Short mmCIF file of C-alpha atoms in Angstrom, two decimals:
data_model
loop_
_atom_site.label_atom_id
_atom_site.label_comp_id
_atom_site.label_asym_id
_atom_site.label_seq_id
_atom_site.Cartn_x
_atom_site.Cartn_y
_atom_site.Cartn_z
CA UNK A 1 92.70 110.30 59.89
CA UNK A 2 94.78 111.32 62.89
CA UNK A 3 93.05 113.96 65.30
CA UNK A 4 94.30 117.29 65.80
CA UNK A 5 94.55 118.31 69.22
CA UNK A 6 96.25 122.00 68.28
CA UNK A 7 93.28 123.89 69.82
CA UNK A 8 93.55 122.04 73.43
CA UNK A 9 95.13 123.74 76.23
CA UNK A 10 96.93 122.24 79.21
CA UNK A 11 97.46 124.17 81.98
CA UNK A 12 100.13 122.02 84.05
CA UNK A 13 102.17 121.47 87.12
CA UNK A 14 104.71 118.83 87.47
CA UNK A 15 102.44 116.68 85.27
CA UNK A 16 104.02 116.21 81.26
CA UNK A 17 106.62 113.99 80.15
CA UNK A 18 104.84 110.65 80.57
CA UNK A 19 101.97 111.42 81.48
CA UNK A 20 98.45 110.31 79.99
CA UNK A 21 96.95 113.27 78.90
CA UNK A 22 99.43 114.17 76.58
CA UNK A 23 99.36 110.78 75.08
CA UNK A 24 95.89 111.23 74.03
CA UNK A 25 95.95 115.02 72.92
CA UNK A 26 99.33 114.78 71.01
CA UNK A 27 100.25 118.32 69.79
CA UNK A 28 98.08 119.94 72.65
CA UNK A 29 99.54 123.59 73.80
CA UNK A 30 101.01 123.62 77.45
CA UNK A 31 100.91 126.26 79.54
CA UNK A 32 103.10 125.80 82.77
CA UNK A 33 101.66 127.01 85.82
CA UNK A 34 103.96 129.05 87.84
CA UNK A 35 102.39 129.07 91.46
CA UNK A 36 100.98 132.20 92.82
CA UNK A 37 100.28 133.38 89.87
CA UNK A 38 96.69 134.90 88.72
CA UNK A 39 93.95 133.94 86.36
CA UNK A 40 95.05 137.40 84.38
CA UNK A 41 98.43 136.22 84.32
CA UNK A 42 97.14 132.57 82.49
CA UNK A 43 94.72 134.62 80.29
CA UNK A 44 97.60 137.02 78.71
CA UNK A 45 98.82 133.29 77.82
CA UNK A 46 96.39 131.72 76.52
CA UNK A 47 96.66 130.69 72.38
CA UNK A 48 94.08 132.33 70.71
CA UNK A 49 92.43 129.16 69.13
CA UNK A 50 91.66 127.78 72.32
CA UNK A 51 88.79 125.87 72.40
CA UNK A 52 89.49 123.37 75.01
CA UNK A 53 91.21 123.86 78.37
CA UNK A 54 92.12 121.08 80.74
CA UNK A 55 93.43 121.98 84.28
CA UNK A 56 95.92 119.48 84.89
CA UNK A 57 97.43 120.52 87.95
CA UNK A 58 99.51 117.48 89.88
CA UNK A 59 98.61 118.58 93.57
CA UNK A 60 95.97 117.30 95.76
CA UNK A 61 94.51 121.17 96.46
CA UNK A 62 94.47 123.07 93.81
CA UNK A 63 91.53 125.63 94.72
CA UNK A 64 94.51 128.72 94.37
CA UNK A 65 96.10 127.23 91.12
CA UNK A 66 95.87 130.02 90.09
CA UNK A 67 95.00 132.88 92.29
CA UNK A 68 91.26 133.60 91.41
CA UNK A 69 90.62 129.88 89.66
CA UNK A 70 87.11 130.84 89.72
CA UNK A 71 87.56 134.20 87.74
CA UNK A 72 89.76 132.45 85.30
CA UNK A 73 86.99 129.98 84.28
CA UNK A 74 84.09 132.37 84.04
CA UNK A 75 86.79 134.04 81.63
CA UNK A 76 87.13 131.04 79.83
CA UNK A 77 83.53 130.17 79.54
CA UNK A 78 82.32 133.36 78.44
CA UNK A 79 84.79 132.80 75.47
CA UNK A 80 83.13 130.09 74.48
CA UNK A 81 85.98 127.71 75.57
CA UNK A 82 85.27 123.88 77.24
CA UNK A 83 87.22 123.63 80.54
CA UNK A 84 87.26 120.51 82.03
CA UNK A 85 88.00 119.86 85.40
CA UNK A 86 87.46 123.06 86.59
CA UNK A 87 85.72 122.23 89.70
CA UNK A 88 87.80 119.37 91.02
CA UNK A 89 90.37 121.14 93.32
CA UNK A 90 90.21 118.64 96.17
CA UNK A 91 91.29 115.08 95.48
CA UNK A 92 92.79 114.13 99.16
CA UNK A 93 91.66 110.58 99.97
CA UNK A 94 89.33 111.62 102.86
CA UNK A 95 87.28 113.77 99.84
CA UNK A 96 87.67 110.76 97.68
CA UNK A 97 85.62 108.08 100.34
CA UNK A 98 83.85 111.69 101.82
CA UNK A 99 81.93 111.55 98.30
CA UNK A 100 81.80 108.08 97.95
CA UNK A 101 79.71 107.82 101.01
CA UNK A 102 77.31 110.22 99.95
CA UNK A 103 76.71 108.68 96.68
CA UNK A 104 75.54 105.58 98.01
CA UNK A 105 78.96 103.48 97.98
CA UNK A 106 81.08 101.98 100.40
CA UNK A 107 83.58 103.31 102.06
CA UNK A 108 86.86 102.20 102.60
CA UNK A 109 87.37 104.83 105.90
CA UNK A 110 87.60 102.88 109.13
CA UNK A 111 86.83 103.70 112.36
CA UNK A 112 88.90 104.31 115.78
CA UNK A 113 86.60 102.11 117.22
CA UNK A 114 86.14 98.57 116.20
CA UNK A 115 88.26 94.71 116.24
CA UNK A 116 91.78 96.00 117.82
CA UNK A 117 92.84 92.83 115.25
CA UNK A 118 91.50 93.94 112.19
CA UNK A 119 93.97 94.90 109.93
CA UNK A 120 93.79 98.30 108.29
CA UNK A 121 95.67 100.84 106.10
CA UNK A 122 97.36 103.74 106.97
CA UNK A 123 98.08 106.10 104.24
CA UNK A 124 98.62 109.95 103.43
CA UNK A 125 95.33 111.86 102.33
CA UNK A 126 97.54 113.33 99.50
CA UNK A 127 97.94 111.86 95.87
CA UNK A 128 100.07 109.77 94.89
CA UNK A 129 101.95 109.50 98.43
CA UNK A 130 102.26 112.96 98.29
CA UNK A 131 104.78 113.12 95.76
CA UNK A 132 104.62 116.30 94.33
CA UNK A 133 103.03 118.05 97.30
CA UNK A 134 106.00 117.38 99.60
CA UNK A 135 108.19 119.32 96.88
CA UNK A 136 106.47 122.18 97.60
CA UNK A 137 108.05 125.10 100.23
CA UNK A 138 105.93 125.63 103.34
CA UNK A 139 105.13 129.38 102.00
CA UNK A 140 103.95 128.03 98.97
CA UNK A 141 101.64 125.08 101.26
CA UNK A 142 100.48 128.05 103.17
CA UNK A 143 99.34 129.99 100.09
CA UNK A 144 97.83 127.35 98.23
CA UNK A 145 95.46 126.18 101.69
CA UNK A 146 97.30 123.63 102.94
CA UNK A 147 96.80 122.74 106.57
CA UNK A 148 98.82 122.51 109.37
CA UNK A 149 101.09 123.18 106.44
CA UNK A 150 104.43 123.30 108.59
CA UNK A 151 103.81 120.00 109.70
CA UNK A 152 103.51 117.75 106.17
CA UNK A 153 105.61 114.56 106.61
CA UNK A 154 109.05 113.99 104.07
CA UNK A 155 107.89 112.32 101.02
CA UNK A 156 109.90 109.02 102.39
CA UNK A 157 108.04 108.89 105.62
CA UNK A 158 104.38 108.87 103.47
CA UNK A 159 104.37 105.02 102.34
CA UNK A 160 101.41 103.07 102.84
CA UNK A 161 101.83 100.72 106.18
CA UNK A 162 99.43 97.79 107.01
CA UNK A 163 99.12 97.56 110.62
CA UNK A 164 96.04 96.03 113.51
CA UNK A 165 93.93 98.90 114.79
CA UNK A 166 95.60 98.53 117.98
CA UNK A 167 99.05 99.92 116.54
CA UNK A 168 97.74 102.80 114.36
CA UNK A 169 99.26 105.52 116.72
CA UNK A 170 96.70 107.70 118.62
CA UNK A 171 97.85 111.05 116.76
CA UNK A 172 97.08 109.59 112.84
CA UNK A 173 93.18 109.44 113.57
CA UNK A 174 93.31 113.11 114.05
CA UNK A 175 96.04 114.13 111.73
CA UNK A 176 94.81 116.00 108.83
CA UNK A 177 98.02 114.66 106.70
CA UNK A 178 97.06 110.85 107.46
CA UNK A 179 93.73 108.55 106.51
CA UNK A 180 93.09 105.48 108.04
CA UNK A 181 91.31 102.83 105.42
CA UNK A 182 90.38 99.25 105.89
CA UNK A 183 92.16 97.12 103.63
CA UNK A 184 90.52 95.70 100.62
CA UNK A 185 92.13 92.75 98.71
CA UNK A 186 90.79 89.53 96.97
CA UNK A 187 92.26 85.92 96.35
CA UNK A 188 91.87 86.20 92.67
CA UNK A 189 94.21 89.61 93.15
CA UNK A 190 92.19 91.55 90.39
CA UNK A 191 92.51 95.33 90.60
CA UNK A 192 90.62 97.64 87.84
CA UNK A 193 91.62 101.19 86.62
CA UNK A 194 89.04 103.55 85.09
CA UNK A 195 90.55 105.73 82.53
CA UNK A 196 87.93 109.06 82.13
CA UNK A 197 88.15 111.85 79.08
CA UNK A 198 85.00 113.85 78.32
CA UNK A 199 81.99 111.11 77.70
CA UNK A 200 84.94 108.37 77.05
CA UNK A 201 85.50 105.68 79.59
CA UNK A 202 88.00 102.58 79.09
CA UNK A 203 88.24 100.42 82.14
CA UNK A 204 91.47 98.32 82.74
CA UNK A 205 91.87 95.04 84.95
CA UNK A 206 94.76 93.38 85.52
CA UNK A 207 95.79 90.90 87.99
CA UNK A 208 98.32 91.73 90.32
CA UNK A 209 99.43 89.98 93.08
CA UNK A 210 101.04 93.04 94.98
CA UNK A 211 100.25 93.90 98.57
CA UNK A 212 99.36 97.19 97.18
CA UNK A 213 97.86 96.80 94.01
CA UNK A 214 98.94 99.11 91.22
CA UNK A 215 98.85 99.38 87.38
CA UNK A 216 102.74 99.04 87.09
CA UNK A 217 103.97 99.93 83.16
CA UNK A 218 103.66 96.97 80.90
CA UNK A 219 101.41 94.64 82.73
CA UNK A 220 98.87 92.75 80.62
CA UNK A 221 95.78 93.92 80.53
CA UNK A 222 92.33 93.59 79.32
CA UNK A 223 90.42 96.93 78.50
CA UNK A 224 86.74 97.61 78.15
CA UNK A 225 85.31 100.92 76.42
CA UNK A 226 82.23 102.44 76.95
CA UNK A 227 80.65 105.77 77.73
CA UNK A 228 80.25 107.47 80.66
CA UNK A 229 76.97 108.63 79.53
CA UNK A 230 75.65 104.99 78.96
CA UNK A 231 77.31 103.40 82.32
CA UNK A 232 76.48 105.57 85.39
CA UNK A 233 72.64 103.29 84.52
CA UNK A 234 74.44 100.07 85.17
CA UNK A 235 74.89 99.92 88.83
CA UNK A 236 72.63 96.54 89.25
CA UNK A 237 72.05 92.93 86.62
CA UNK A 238 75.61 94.12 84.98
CA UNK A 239 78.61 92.99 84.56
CA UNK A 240 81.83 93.30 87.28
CA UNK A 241 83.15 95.53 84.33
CA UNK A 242 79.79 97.18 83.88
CA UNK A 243 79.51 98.05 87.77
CA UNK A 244 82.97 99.00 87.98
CA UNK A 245 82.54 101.83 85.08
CA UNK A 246 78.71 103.00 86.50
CA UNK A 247 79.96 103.32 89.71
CA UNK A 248 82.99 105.13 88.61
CA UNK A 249 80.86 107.40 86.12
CA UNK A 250 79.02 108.10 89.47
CA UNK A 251 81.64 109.25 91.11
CA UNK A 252 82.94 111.33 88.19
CA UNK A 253 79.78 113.72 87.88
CA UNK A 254 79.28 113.69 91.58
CA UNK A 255 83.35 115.08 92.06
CA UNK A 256 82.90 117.14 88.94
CA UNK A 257 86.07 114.95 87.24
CA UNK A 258 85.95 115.44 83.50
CA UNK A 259 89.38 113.66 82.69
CA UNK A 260 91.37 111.52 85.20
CA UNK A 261 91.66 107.82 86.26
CA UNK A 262 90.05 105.75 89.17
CA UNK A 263 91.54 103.28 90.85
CA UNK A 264 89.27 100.14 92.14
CA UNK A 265 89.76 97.42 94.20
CA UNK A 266 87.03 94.51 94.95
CA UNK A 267 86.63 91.85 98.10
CA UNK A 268 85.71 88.07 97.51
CA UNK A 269 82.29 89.00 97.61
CA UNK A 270 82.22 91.09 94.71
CA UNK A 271 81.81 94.41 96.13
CA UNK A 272 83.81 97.04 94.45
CA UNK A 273 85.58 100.18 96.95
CA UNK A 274 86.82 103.33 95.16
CA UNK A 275 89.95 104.20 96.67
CA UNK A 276 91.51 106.53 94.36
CA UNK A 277 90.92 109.74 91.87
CA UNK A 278 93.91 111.09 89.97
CA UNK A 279 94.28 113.92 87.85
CA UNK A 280 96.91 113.30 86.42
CA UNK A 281 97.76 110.07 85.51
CA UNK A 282 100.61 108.60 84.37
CA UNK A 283 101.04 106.28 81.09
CA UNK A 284 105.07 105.82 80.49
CA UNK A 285 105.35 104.01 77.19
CA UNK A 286 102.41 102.14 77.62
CA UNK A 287 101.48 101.95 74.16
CA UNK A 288 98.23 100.66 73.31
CA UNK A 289 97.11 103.27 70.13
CA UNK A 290 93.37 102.52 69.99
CA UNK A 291 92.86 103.13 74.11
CA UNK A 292 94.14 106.59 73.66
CA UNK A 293 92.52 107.63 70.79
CA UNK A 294 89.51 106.59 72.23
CA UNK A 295 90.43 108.81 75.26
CA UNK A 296 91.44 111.48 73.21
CA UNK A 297 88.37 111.94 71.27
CA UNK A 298 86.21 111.61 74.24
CA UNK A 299 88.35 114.92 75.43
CA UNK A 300 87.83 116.82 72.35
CA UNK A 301 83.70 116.54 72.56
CA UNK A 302 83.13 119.76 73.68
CA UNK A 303 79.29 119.17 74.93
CA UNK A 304 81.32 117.01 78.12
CA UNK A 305 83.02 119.88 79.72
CA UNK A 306 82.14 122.15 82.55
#
């Protein structure tokens, strides 16, 4: 029997047509966020079966999407409604290894100090290369909390760049648009992406030999399911699957993520770096039915959200 998803609301920015969460809640209601708007505004728009609402906002701050976010959920939750990701409204990569620290895990962020040889990564703290963030106006960058919001670099000057510590320029360590990461690779070129929806967790690895490894459309893959609420136990005498989905399930309640994917990279001695939390991942025509009706019902499970 296929699921319904009628009742689940996305509230969206730049973030539909090929993107995952659609995929798995097929016939979900969208509401487009227009920025600047309030939480009154999204309320007099809101279906009135509602029962599950997903922010799914493709920025890396989303704290004013919309104006009085905070307001809008109490709203929600005194309905009786599920919101999930409600409290995630900072996903910049220096929150990402920020949290990953403090959990316990190790972090990918380098220091100024250290081998002037040692080859690092220099990369903007904003998803996805910034993508959708550099699209924005700097009135709208100011508004939504942005800083030094006058001074975000052009979407074609934010690709990642490999360079010694010795050439990362003097003004990126203190730039709040910039991170500075060590780079993390193995031989065996094995990269892992964590797919989260409510208690639902399906963990991809794949091998790709790219200097930056991605999950590129159409690359085989082997998937693992399990449940969040089962693998955040299985740090230790697991599997590299098994500690790839505890420590992501970690790092999901400790970030307050409820849906979204994690991106994971591992060294030749087995130890496994978080570099990434999206929001709002993408899926193309990736196929694969049973992964995202997996995903999907995890969503619907309304005892998972916030």
């Amino acid at each position: 029997m296929t699921q319904s998803y009628g009742q689940v609301v996305v509230y969206e920015h730049r973030a539909w047509k090929g993107y995952l969460l659609p995929a798995i809640a097929p016939g979900a209601s969208r509401i487009t966020a227009c920025l600047g708007e309030s939480s009154e505004d999204v309320l007099l728009r809101l279906p009135a079966a509602c029962h599950t609402f997903v922010f799914h906002i493709n920025l890396t701050f989303s704290t004013r999407v919309p104006i009085g976010r905070d307001s809008l959920v109490s709203e929600l939750q005194a309905r009786g409604i599920v919101v999930h990701n409600a409290r995630l409204v900072d996903i910049s990569k220096r929150t990402v290894q920020r949290i990953c620290a403090r959990e316990g895990f190790t972090s990918t962020a380098a220091q100024r100090d250290g081998d002037p040889d040692e080859f690092l990564l220099v990369k903007t703290t904003y998803n996805y290369h910034g993508e959708s963030d550099c699209k924005l106006g700097i009135e709208q960058r100011r508004m939504l909390g942005y800083e030094s919001p006058q001074d975000m670099p052009p979407r074609q000057k934010t690709d990642y760049r490999i360079m010694r510590r010795s050439e990362v320029p003097a003004g990126v360590w203190t730039s709040p648009h910039w991170v500075v990461e060590r780079y993390v690779t193995n031989t065996a070129h094995l990269f892992h992406r964590v797919y989260l929806a409510g208690d639902a967790i399906v963990v991809s690895r794949v091998v790709d030999s790219s200097t930056f490894k991605k999950m590129p459309e159409g690359i085989e893959r082997e998937s693992y399911w399990t449940r969040a609420s089962e693998a955040h136990r299985q740090l230790t005498g697991s599997s590299d699957i098994g500690r790839v989905a505890a420590m992501s399930a970690r790092i999901a309640r400790a970030a307050h993520v409820e849906y979204g994917a994690f991106d994971v990279v591992s060294d030749d001695q087995g130890e496994n770096y978080l570099i990434d939390i999206n929001t709002t991942p993408y899926w193309g025509d990736g196929g694969q039915a049973d992964l995202l009706a997996y995903l999907g019902a995890g969503l619907a499970e309304h005892r998972y959200g916030t």
